[in-house]
Amino acid sequence: MFKTIEWKNNSVVMIDQRLLPTQEVYRKYKDFLDVAEAIREMVVRGAPAIGVAAAMGIALGALDIKTKNKKGFLKTFENVCKVIASTRPTAVNLFWAVERMKGVVRKNPKLNIEELKQRLVQEAKTIHKEDILINKQMGRNGSKFIKSGDTILTHCNAGALATAGYGTALGVIRAAVEDGKKIKVFADETRPFLQGSRLTAWELMKDNIDVTLITDNMAGYMMKKGLIDLVIVGADRIAANGDTANKIGTYSVAVLAKEHKIPFYVAAPLSTIDLKIKNGDKIPIEERDTREVTHIPAPASIKQGKNIQIAPHNIKVKNPAFDVTPNKFITAIITEKGIAKKSFEKSLKGLFGK
Amino acid sequence: MFKTIEWKNNSVVMIDQRLLPTQEVYRKYKDFLDVAEAIREMVVRGAPAIGVAAAMGIALGALDIKTKNKKGFLKTFENVCKVIASTRPTAVNLFWAVERMKGVVRKNPKLNIEELKQRLVQEAKTIHKEDILINKQMGRNGSKFIKSGDTILTHCNAGALATAGYGTALGVIRAAVEDGKKIKVFADETRPFLQGSRLTAWELMKDNIDVTLITDNMAGYMMKKGLIDLVIVGADRIAANGDTANKIGTYSVAVLAKEHKIPFYVAAPLSTIDLKIKNGDKIPIEERDTREVTHIPAPASIKQGKNIQIAPHNIKVKNPAFDVTPNKFITAIITEKGIAKKSFEKSLKGLFGK
């Protein structure tokens, strides 16, 4: 089995998700700036995996701080955190991980620089380990929504590749399979980055889970034909009222699901829930490079920049990487602490023990 | 300006739409079997353009019949028609054109073989010429639905490239521009064949019409942001009750338009309306090669079969090329004979003078 991300001898090793499914290449990062670039360039993606990468990047950056002066260390550490936090705006797990790493420093004012560095490495490893356990618990909580014989539509990749392992939406699917349920999955290819065709299809095939690939614009057709029993997606940020930012196209799937009276589930850890944000309108939506839309990277030649042009030269392009699905379209939010239902505001707070 | 299809010295010349937008290559066909293959392989596509290509293909096939025996000629002519009719199942203009060419033979029982051949060539040329005039009339009829300042979403390519020229949905847009209205167009890229990014974006840019490219799954986001004022699409077959088969993804756009209370127009000539088919359930939907979904053709190398693989080897794929939008999602159908509105059954019949 592949490993999405790993801490190994004071370096971060990640599978290069841009090259899948045709090449399984692992990249080793020793400098936190390169981890930041890897997050930005989507070598690693998926909200929980970005959180883990951020934590590990900060640990790398901390290890590399040269000064022996504690005040100087703290100042540089702040700057490391700033660089990591500036890589991508939408997935809140990034900021959650940065805050958690900052918390290590804040809560241990008496430790010396060397001790702090070791604690930070430890914390990054812990976040990694916890993420897998959280996903497995989420899977156990969500499996009950899936019946044997169901066909599930998913969008983007909320799988092992989007997390430290196991996955959120695909974690629920894995748990259902482990419970002995016979299920089928339809994967939206998820333009422009093709996380569905390149990643979800690939990791489900590796696990021998029955998966069929469709283009994003076929989801409505499949629902109308009665071929989809439920939808499960992941999330990049969930507002206090349950509005959910996820990969672009999720909103369209949710509208289609409502039209066809198909339940629509979101699976995400508490670290994806941002109680500080009242509703989805306040979630910042990343606009990415237009070349993601106008060109298809030839996987074997990403480094050489050889891309296939599929649109006219100089065409105007919009490329919002996420959209927000209003809470009214969501049947339930599956977390490691339990299920949130309407009204989500109260229900989500409850999961945090508030 | 480019020419989609032309009859030239007893051959059919077509722009190879698989190579756009990076290469503008014209192909010359002297054998009707090659025209059939060009329709199948989508060198030419779009319901009205397929109709013209079918007529010209049949004319080519007729010219090539060797026998001097009238009965033999008629038998071979039937077979030519059969081959052309078997190329693609959904767009009814193909069958309409075949019937019209057959009509030339049926209505002129006294003509000799040479005279029939010339009449068939003439009929194919007439169908070509009429199609442009029909589109211009459709444009004039539809322009009234567009206000200056509007932003229009379109899906697939229902433009000059989908017809003998001018276009159906894009014809309405062109007419609005000619009427001095300031408009903007959003083009869905339209996976898997990318008619939106490769063809619609290209031909609108050629005409200096303001066009922005989005992936199919961004349409909902744009509507929710209030950026779309109306939707106009073409059609491959319209049933007697107004249910409309069009490029896969059209149905999803229609559901999204309804959710956002955005008018949804279909622009199509009477030759696309199939009164013999009661409703959309009866329209045959073509399933195309799965490689359209799993691979991106490198335009420069289509002949060499060099494609970029974007999905795992052996992944299961569905590739319906069309879907059906039920009449309840359609605000109006714009034809060259006028506008059909609810109830469509009565209104469409009326356009045929029935």
XYZ file of C-alpha atoms in Angstrom:
708
model
C 0.000 0.000 0.000
C 1.117 3.555 -0.697
C 1.863 6.157 1.969
C 0.519 9.643 1.389
C 2.906 11.376 3.775
C 5.532 10.262 6.269
C 8.137 11.703 8.625
C 11.397 9.915 7.944
C 14.852 10.754 9.374
C 14.144 14.460 9.740
C 12.602 14.758 6.318
C 9.069 14.675 4.914
C 8.330 12.037 2.284
C 5.218 12.450 0.113
C 3.800 10.651 -2.855
C 3.650 13.125 -5.754
C -0.088 13.250 -6.422
C 0.417 15.199 -9.658
C 1.968 12.128 -11.278
C -0.707 9.597 -10.340
C -2.110 7.327 -11.645
C 0.594 6.637 -14.221
C 3.605 7.059 -11.928
C 4.043 6.324 -8.208
C 6.878 8.668 -7.245
C 7.851 9.578 -3.670
C 9.514 12.940 -3.026
C 11.715 13.675 -0.034
C 11.707 17.206 1.419
C 14.385 18.458 3.796
C 13.569 22.159 3.652
C 10.284 23.602 4.949
C 10.159 26.014 1.989
C 9.975 23.040 -0.339
C 7.130 21.579 1.736
C 5.320 24.923 1.412
C 5.811 24.797 -2.357
C 4.632 21.161 -2.436
C 1.390 22.188 -0.683
C 0.922 25.120 -3.071
C 1.649 22.987 -6.158
C -0.602 20.164 -4.917
C 2.035 17.476 -4.631
C -0.038 16.909 -1.500
C -3.711 17.988 -1.305
C -6.864 17.204 0.632
C -7.648 19.185 3.768
C -6.456 16.658 6.404
C -3.302 15.769 4.424
C -2.531 19.472 4.034
C -2.851 19.759 7.818
C -0.349 16.944 8.352
C 2.022 18.365 5.721
C 1.796 21.789 7.350
C 2.664 20.360 10.773
C 5.582 18.394 9.357
C 6.729 21.418 7.349
C 6.731 23.528 10.510
C 8.676 20.813 12.346
C 11.246 20.790 9.517
C 11.453 24.571 9.614
C 11.919 24.568 13.395
C 14.705 21.965 13.212
C 16.505 24.187 10.746
C 16.525 27.338 12.878
C 20.189 28.152 13.544
C 20.076 30.675 16.413
C 20.848 29.618 19.997
C 18.868 32.586 21.313
C 15.359 31.626 22.467
C 13.795 34.969 21.500
C 15.373 34.733 18.064
C 14.139 31.146 17.739
C 10.570 32.164 18.584
C 10.660 34.985 16.054
C 11.940 32.784 13.248
C 9.472 30.064 14.255
C 6.644 32.588 13.808
C 7.935 33.304 10.304
C 8.108 29.604 9.443
C 4.461 29.308 10.528
C 3.545 32.344 8.444
C 5.066 30.863 5.272
C 3.274 27.562 5.784
C -0.027 29.303 6.572
C 0.169 31.328 3.364
C 0.259 28.340 1.010
C -3.472 27.819 0.487
C -6.475 29.767 1.807
C -9.522 27.503 1.907
C -8.806 24.267 3.803
C -8.971 25.219 7.460
C -6.975 22.162 8.549
C -3.896 24.062 7.408
C -4.533 26.846 9.952
C -5.670 24.338 12.534
C -2.330 22.513 12.215
C -0.352 25.756 12.344
C -2.217 26.741 15.528
C -1.600 23.351 17.072
C 2.135 23.584 16.356
C 2.208 27.127 17.769
C 0.413 25.748 20.824
C 3.344 23.428 21.547
C 5.607 26.449 21.819
C 3.069 28.521 23.736
C 2.272 25.825 26.265
C 5.898 24.984 26.999
C 7.561 28.305 27.781
C 10.212 26.688 29.937
C 11.621 24.297 27.350
C 14.903 25.149 25.687
C 15.304 25.367 21.899
C 16.468 21.784 21.464
C 13.615 20.424 23.583
C 11.096 22.523 21.681
C 12.391 21.235 18.362
C 11.935 17.657 19.511
C 8.449 18.390 20.879
C 7.465 19.980 17.541
C 8.650 16.926 15.599
C 6.717 14.773 18.067
C 3.570 16.859 17.629
C 3.720 16.587 13.827
C 4.075 12.807 14.120
C 1.163 12.726 16.571
C -1.077 14.733 14.227
C -0.230 12.203 11.509
C -1.029 9.207 13.700
C -4.208 10.747 15.107
C -5.502 11.544 11.631
C -5.609 7.872 10.669
C -7.380 6.935 13.919
C -9.863 9.790 13.452
C -10.632 8.610 9.916
C -11.238 5.065 11.108
C -13.629 6.302 13.793
C -15.382 8.497 11.209
C -15.706 5.455 8.994
C -17.302 3.453 11.812
C -19.709 6.331 12.514
C -20.649 6.747 8.861
C -20.917 3.144 7.725
C -24.478 2.940 9.079
C -25.668 5.279 6.322
C -24.641 2.733 3.689
C -26.705 -0.365 2.923
C -25.442 -3.427 1.129
C -26.248 -2.990 -2.562
C -25.851 0.806 -2.499
C -24.089 2.764 -5.196
C -22.318 5.824 -3.831
C -21.283 8.901 -5.780
C -18.225 10.787 -4.586
C -16.574 13.937 -5.884
C -12.880 14.828 -5.809
C -10.665 12.672 -3.596
C -11.458 12.438 0.096
C -9.488 9.244 0.475
C -6.253 7.927 1.886
C -4.483 10.334 -0.467
C -6.321 13.310 1.051
C -5.431 12.344 4.623
C -2.677 10.592 6.549
C -4.462 7.393 5.493
C -7.860 5.637 5.207
C -9.715 8.786 4.175
C -12.806 10.737 5.180
C -15.523 10.120 2.540
C -13.604 7.110 1.232
C -12.955 6.104 4.853
C -16.716 5.747 5.321
C -16.816 3.680 2.125
C -13.896 1.528 3.338
C -15.612 0.984 6.684
C -18.810 -0.133 4.904
C -16.770 -2.609 2.849
C -15.055 -3.857 6.018
C -18.529 -4.331 7.507
C -19.209 -6.764 4.662
C -21.493 -4.503 2.648
C -21.462 -4.955 -1.107
C -21.228 -1.475 -2.581
C -20.328 0.289 -5.789
C -18.754 3.687 -6.175
C -19.112 6.253 -8.948
C -16.228 8.727 -9.014
C -16.645 12.168 -10.627
C -13.406 12.864 -12.478
C -13.299 16.340 -10.854
C -11.955 18.854 -13.302
C -9.653 20.625 -13.559
C -7.141 18.762 -11.382
C -8.799 15.372 -11.975
C -8.595 14.160 -8.376
C -11.448 11.747 -9.111
C -9.981 10.032 -12.144
C -6.353 10.248 -11.115
C -6.617 9.634 -7.358
C -9.998 8.265 -6.195
C -10.245 5.734 -9.022
C -6.648 4.703 -8.406
C -6.874 4.202 -4.644
C -10.241 2.410 -4.750
C -8.954 0.046 -7.460
C -5.937 -0.679 -5.237
C -8.399 -1.729 -2.515
C -10.512 -3.779 -4.952
C -13.523 -1.569 -4.344
C -15.878 -1.503 -7.350
C -15.419 1.945 -8.904
C -16.723 3.493 -12.124
C -15.366 6.735 -13.480
C -17.618 9.433 -14.939
C -17.041 13.027 -16.009
C -18.497 15.627 -13.633
C -21.315 16.490 -16.015
C -22.582 12.878 -16.050
C -23.604 12.870 -12.363
C -27.070 14.278 -13.112
C -27.659 11.684 -15.816
C -26.700 8.839 -13.460
C -28.976 10.169 -10.714
C -31.889 10.544 -13.141
C -31.349 6.918 -14.221
C -31.699 5.876 -10.576
C -28.128 4.608 -10.424
C -27.018 6.603 -7.361
C -28.285 5.815 -3.834
C -26.283 8.351 -1.861
C -23.516 10.925 -2.157
C -20.552 11.210 0.227
C -17.927 13.927 -0.085
C -15.183 15.358 2.110
C -14.778 18.990 3.112
C -12.160 21.727 3.162
C -13.918 23.933 5.658
C -17.259 23.686 7.425
C -18.756 26.886 8.872
C -20.529 26.956 12.247
C -23.912 26.620 10.517
C -22.875 23.559 8.488
C -22.263 25.338 5.160
C -19.459 23.315 3.600
C -16.617 24.409 1.345
C -15.321 21.531 -0.726
C -13.806 20.973 -4.155
C -15.410 22.939 -6.988
C -18.409 21.046 -8.316
C -19.543 19.748 -4.946
C -22.315 22.348 -4.864
C -23.618 21.182 -8.261
C -23.660 17.580 -7.032
C -25.574 18.689 -3.922
C -28.204 20.539 -5.986
C -28.597 17.491 -8.230
C -28.873 15.200 -5.198
C -31.651 17.374 -3.761
C -33.503 17.384 -7.122
C -33.381 13.556 -7.113
C -34.065 13.162 -3.374
C -30.733 11.420 -2.824
C -29.077 11.815 0.606
C -25.940 13.965 0.583
C -23.350 13.319 3.323
C -20.200 15.208 4.257
C -17.438 13.312 6.094
C -14.843 15.444 7.853
C -12.871 15.552 11.094
C -13.534 18.224 13.718
C -10.339 19.926 12.538
C -12.215 20.849 9.336
C -15.001 22.579 11.262
C -14.406 26.294 11.731
C -16.784 27.493 14.441
C -15.293 30.972 14.147
C -16.894 31.314 10.716
C -20.636 31.882 10.957
C -21.647 30.762 7.476
C -20.264 29.721 4.108
C -20.242 33.228 2.616
C -17.277 34.024 4.836
C -15.098 31.127 3.664
C -12.284 32.368 1.405
C -12.296 30.601 -1.970
C -8.944 30.051 -3.657
C -8.614 31.038 -7.328
C -5.920 28.927 -8.961
C -3.791 29.250 -12.106
C -5.843 29.320 -15.312
C -3.450 26.823 -16.863
C -5.098 24.098 -14.760
C -8.144 24.606 -17.010
C -6.465 25.332 -20.349
C -3.785 22.646 -20.225
C -3.571 19.007 -19.226
C -0.268 18.103 -17.650
C 1.330 15.158 -19.300
C 2.081 13.237 -16.083
C 5.368 11.841 -17.276
C 6.653 15.275 -18.126
C 5.457 17.602 -15.395
C 9.030 18.547 -14.657
C 9.628 19.447 -18.264
C 6.463 21.544 -18.286
C 5.125 19.707 -21.293
C 1.412 20.210 -21.208
C -1.346 19.558 -23.686
C -3.195 22.718 -24.647
C -6.976 22.136 -24.733
C -8.235 25.714 -25.056
C -7.423 28.698 -27.245
C -4.364 30.772 -26.520
C -5.225 33.775 -24.295
C -8.755 32.585 -23.490
C -10.222 34.176 -20.332
C -10.681 31.579 -17.613
C -12.188 31.363 -14.137
C -10.701 28.746 -11.832
C -12.243 28.798 -8.365
C -10.866 25.699 -6.645
C -13.767 25.310 -4.205
C -17.413 26.099 -3.798
C -19.733 26.264 -0.803
C -22.676 23.939 -0.349
C -25.322 25.581 1.873
C -26.375 23.489 4.872
C -29.905 22.941 3.501
C -28.460 20.552 0.899
C -26.640 18.423 3.491
C -28.328 15.392 5.057
C -25.698 14.867 7.761
C -22.082 15.634 8.605
C -20.105 12.585 9.702
C -17.254 13.275 12.153
C -15.069 11.179 14.443
C -17.112 12.415 17.402
C -20.484 11.532 15.937
C -23.062 12.743 13.431
C -24.214 16.335 13.039
C -27.739 16.899 11.722
C -30.093 19.854 11.328
C -29.971 22.280 12.879
C -26.263 22.031 12.256
C -25.335 25.047 14.329
C -26.434 23.412 17.547
C -25.411 19.937 16.482
C -21.866 20.904 15.462
C -21.307 22.844 18.673
C -22.408 19.759 20.563
C -19.693 17.649 18.921
C -17.118 20.060 20.364
C -18.712 19.656 23.808
C -19.917 23.263 23.679
C -13.476 32.989 -41.289
C -13.420 29.207 -41.179
C -15.835 26.944 -43.037
C -17.239 23.987 -41.125
C -18.244 21.974 -44.189
C -18.305 22.612 -47.936
C -19.062 20.799 -51.190
C -16.116 21.369 -53.520
C -15.525 19.711 -56.920
C -17.341 16.513 -56.062
C -15.714 16.191 -52.682
C -16.623 17.159 -49.113
C -14.229 19.464 -47.276
C -14.477 19.701 -43.492
C -12.462 21.397 -40.794
C -11.114 18.667 -38.495
C -12.766 19.613 -35.190
C -10.621 17.140 -33.255
C -7.548 19.281 -33.868
C -8.983 22.636 -32.791
C -8.088 25.010 -31.245
C -4.387 24.434 -31.793
C -4.541 23.443 -35.468
C -6.904 24.556 -38.244
C -6.757 21.636 -40.670
C -9.206 21.015 -43.534
C -9.796 17.457 -44.709
C -11.045 16.526 -48.175
C -13.251 13.419 -48.538
C -13.912 11.807 -51.913
C -15.446 8.557 -50.632
C -18.738 8.408 -48.730
C -17.330 5.745 -46.418
C -14.734 8.239 -45.243
C -17.461 10.803 -44.606
C -19.287 8.181 -42.520
C -16.110 7.584 -40.542
C -15.580 11.342 -40.120
C -19.086 11.649 -38.607
C -18.440 8.679 -36.320
C -15.023 9.988 -35.225
C -16.359 13.513 -34.717
C -14.246 15.265 -37.320
C -17.628 16.925 -37.794
C -20.200 17.059 -34.973
C -23.224 19.073 -33.899
C -26.678 17.946 -34.994
C -27.214 20.344 -37.936
C -23.634 19.903 -39.229
C -24.056 16.132 -39.007
C -27.199 16.536 -41.116
C -25.304 18.475 -43.777
C -22.401 16.012 -43.706
C -24.838 13.108 -44.049
C -26.498 14.697 -47.094
C -23.152 15.420 -48.713
C -21.923 11.934 -47.866
C -24.973 10.423 -49.553
C -24.417 12.646 -52.620
C -20.801 11.449 -52.769
C -21.934 7.851 -52.420
C -24.528 8.280 -55.184
C -22.004 9.825 -57.569
C -19.792 6.812 -57.063
C -22.395 4.163 -57.958
C -21.084 2.373 -61.072
C -24.105 0.490 -62.416
C -26.063 1.763 -65.434
C -29.118 -0.201 -64.304
C -31.702 1.953 -62.485
C -32.897 -0.829 -60.200
C -29.306 -1.618 -59.256
C -28.653 2.070 -58.632
C -31.635 2.349 -56.297
C -30.528 -0.705 -54.351
C -26.987 0.548 -53.882
C -28.307 4.015 -53.032
C -30.369 2.447 -50.220
C -27.191 0.845 -48.898
C -25.288 4.132 -49.027
C -28.079 5.704 -46.972
C -27.973 2.816 -44.517
C -24.234 3.271 -43.880
C -24.606 7.003 -43.340
C -27.627 6.508 -41.039
C -25.695 4.062 -38.865
C -22.936 6.485 -37.899
C -24.488 8.047 -34.793
C -27.800 7.343 -33.060
C -28.912 10.435 -31.127
C -28.924 13.530 -33.363
C -32.117 13.254 -35.399
C -30.852 15.670 -38.076
C -28.830 12.748 -39.411
C -31.983 10.717 -40.106
C -33.832 13.829 -41.259
C -31.106 14.472 -43.879
C -31.100 10.814 -44.965
C -34.888 10.957 -45.413
C -34.646 14.178 -47.352
C -32.061 12.701 -49.733
C -34.185 9.575 -50.129
C -37.104 11.883 -50.913
C -35.262 13.249 -53.962
C -35.129 9.760 -55.405
C -38.676 8.879 -54.359
C -40.199 12.052 -55.751
C -38.448 11.815 -59.118
C -39.164 8.294 -60.373
C -38.761 9.311 -64.003
C -35.239 10.747 -63.814
C -32.363 8.676 -65.141
C -29.350 7.785 -63.019
C -27.208 10.721 -64.163
C -30.034 13.199 -63.537
C -30.675 11.717 -60.087
C -27.013 12.015 -59.171
C -27.027 15.703 -60.077
C -30.280 16.296 -58.174
C -28.803 14.610 -55.077
C -25.706 16.806 -55.212
C -27.980 19.818 -55.607
C -30.109 18.755 -52.632
C -27.054 18.388 -50.395
C -25.883 21.861 -51.397
C -29.387 23.221 -50.727
C -29.495 21.679 -47.265
C -26.157 23.378 -46.568
C -27.346 26.777 -47.794
C -30.705 26.527 -46.017
C -29.052 25.651 -42.726
C -27.217 28.977 -42.581
C -30.406 30.910 -43.416
C -32.353 28.932 -40.811
C -29.752 29.736 -38.178
C -29.883 33.435 -38.987
C -33.664 33.423 -38.679
C -33.407 31.510 -35.403
C -30.936 34.131 -34.202
C -33.373 36.922 -35.042
C -36.172 35.091 -33.242
C -34.050 34.420 -30.150
C -32.227 37.733 -29.775
C -35.220 39.224 -27.940
C -34.533 36.985 -24.945
C -31.150 38.656 -24.458
C -30.757 42.090 -22.856
C -27.728 44.302 -23.166
C -25.517 43.568 -20.149
C -26.527 39.916 -19.919
C -24.099 37.100 -19.268
C -25.085 33.886 -21.020
C -23.966 30.388 -20.113
C -23.720 27.849 -22.908
C -22.773 24.183 -22.870
C -21.003 22.205 -25.597
C -20.759 23.880 -29.003
C -23.939 24.895 -30.760
C -22.121 27.346 -32.987
C -20.936 27.787 -36.541
C -18.891 24.623 -36.039
C -22.017 22.630 -35.159
C -23.921 23.804 -38.231
C -23.271 24.884 -41.805
C -22.481 28.267 -40.263
C -23.658 30.941 -37.750
C -24.897 28.432 -35.203
C -28.034 27.691 -33.206
C -27.395 28.718 -29.566
C -24.360 30.748 -30.654
C -26.427 32.053 -33.588
C -28.813 33.611 -31.071
C -25.805 35.090 -29.283
C -24.375 36.394 -32.592
C -27.740 37.961 -33.485
C -27.854 39.711 -30.096
C -24.367 41.090 -30.719
C -25.398 42.224 -34.217
C -28.359 43.970 -32.582
C -25.817 46.026 -30.642
C -26.310 44.315 -27.289
C -23.287 44.142 -24.993
C -23.135 40.607 -23.728
C -20.726 38.169 -22.129
C -20.604 34.433 -22.568
C -19.484 31.715 -20.158
C -18.572 28.480 -21.942
C -18.658 25.149 -20.097
C -15.620 23.210 -21.295
C -17.869 20.160 -21.853
C -16.032 17.020 -20.967
C -15.070 14.582 -22.298
C -14.728 15.879 -25.867
C -14.163 19.491 -24.731
C -16.398 21.110 -27.340
C -16.705 24.144 -25.064
C -13.027 24.850 -24.532
C -11.815 23.676 -27.919
C -14.638 24.899 -30.178
C -17.016 27.413 -28.534
C -14.226 29.441 -26.931
C -12.327 29.380 -30.234
C -15.149 30.484 -32.500
C -16.428 33.200 -30.140
C -12.909 34.608 -29.770
C -12.643 34.693 -33.583
C -15.786 36.865 -33.581
C -14.498 39.079 -30.738
C -17.379 38.014 -28.496
C -16.446 38.234 -24.797
C -16.090 34.615 -23.659
C -14.862 33.086 -20.394
C -14.056 29.412 -20.090
C -15.080 27.373 -17.035
C -15.053 23.660 -16.264
C -18.491 22.028 -16.267
C -18.562 21.730 -12.498
C -18.135 25.518 -12.041
C -21.522 26.390 -13.590
C -23.358 26.038 -10.261
C -20.824 28.258 -8.497
C -21.186 30.968 -11.167
C -24.993 30.836 -10.954
C -24.920 31.036 -7.150
C -22.668 34.101 -7.410
C -25.321 35.732 -9.604
C -22.991 35.848 -12.615
C -25.314 34.097 -15.100
C -28.464 35.755 -16.468
C -29.629 33.053 -18.855
C -28.628 29.731 -20.388
C -28.838 28.907 -24.113
C -27.951 25.499 -25.507
C -28.497 23.629 -28.758
C -30.176 20.238 -29.156
C -29.555 16.870 -30.773
C -33.165 15.718 -30.693
C -36.331 17.261 -29.290
C -39.271 14.951 -28.586
C -42.873 15.937 -29.357
C -43.377 17.039 -25.737
C -40.275 19.287 -25.715
C -37.965 16.925 -23.802
C -34.551 17.709 -25.254
C -31.556 15.460 -25.832
C -28.342 17.446 -25.945
C -24.691 16.979 -25.021
C -24.075 15.205 -21.727
C -24.177 17.709 -18.878
C -26.992 19.794 -20.345
C -29.431 18.229 -17.886
C -27.240 19.213 -14.917
C -27.064 22.798 -16.208
C -30.865 22.813 -16.537
C -31.371 21.579 -12.955
C -28.935 24.224 -11.704
C -30.696 26.929 -13.756
C -34.040 25.961 -12.208
C -32.541 26.026 -8.692
C -31.280 29.568 -9.360
C -34.399 30.716 -11.257
C -32.374 31.402 -14.405
C -34.161 31.034 -17.777
C -33.026 28.057 -19.830
C -33.451 28.265 -23.625
C -32.950 25.649 -26.326
C -32.180 26.861 -29.864
C -32.705 24.322 -32.639
C -34.080 24.093 -36.174
C -37.291 22.197 -36.922
C -35.091 19.434 -38.362
C -34.020 18.663 -34.769
C -37.610 18.187 -33.603
C -38.789 14.590 -33.810
C -42.583 14.606 -33.513
C -42.590 10.828 -33.927
C -40.995 10.481 -30.499
C -43.476 11.154 -27.729
C -41.065 11.995 -24.930
C -37.397 12.021 -24.008
C -37.345 8.508 -22.558
C -37.602 7.176 -26.106
C -34.555 9.037 -27.448
C -31.615 6.654 -27.966
C -28.506 7.809 -26.094
C -25.139 7.037 -27.668
C -22.470 5.458 -25.452
C -19.028 6.344 -26.787
C -15.542 4.905 -26.365
C -14.291 4.989 -22.767
C -10.968 6.363 -23.996
C -12.652 9.746 -24.476
C -12.838 9.867 -20.657
C -9.566 8.174 -19.719
C -7.307 9.860 -22.243
C -6.811 13.373 -23.582
C -5.843 13.414 -27.235
C -2.737 15.433 -27.857
C -4.177 17.486 -30.750
C -0.963 17.574 -32.741
C -0.678 13.831 -32.664
C -4.181 12.433 -33.112
C -3.022 10.550 -36.143
C -0.228 8.967 -34.199
C -2.635 8.016 -31.437
C -0.517 9.705 -28.813
C -2.859 10.392 -25.952
C -2.333 11.494 -22.392
C -3.617 8.968 -19.891
C -5.532 10.669 -17.045
C -7.124 7.654 -15.338
C -5.911 4.272 -14.111
C -5.369 1.490 -16.601
C -8.490 -0.714 -16.879
C -10.745 1.598 -14.884
C -14.459 1.036 -15.516
C -15.992 4.012 -17.296
C -19.432 5.219 -18.377
C -19.517 7.548 -21.352
C -23.051 8.514 -22.368
C -22.597 11.259 -24.972
C -25.993 12.891 -24.367
C -28.626 13.350 -21.726
C -32.275 14.361 -21.827
C -33.573 17.524 -20.217
C -37.283 17.143 -19.361
C -39.519 19.897 -20.755
C -40.306 21.279 -17.300
C -36.760 22.696 -17.101
C -37.027 24.515 -20.461
C -38.242 28.114 -20.606
C -38.646 28.214 -24.395
C -37.458 26.496 -27.570
C -36.212 28.909 -30.221
C -36.662 27.753 -33.835
C -36.514 29.393 -37.260
C -40.317 29.304 -37.393
C -40.857 30.946 -34.028
C -40.778 30.249 -30.304
C -42.251 27.173 -28.639
C -43.430 27.546 -25.050
C -45.388 25.439 -22.568
C -47.262 23.378 -23.272
C -44.594 22.338 -25.737
C -46.607 19.541 -27.290
C -49.163 21.910 -28.737
C -46.695 24.703 -29.362
C -44.192 22.527 -31.275
C -46.928 21.023 -33.443
C -48.033 24.549 -34.256
C -44.587 25.430 -35.609
C -44.951 22.596 -38.107
C -48.358 23.989 -39.122
C -50.084 20.970 -37.598
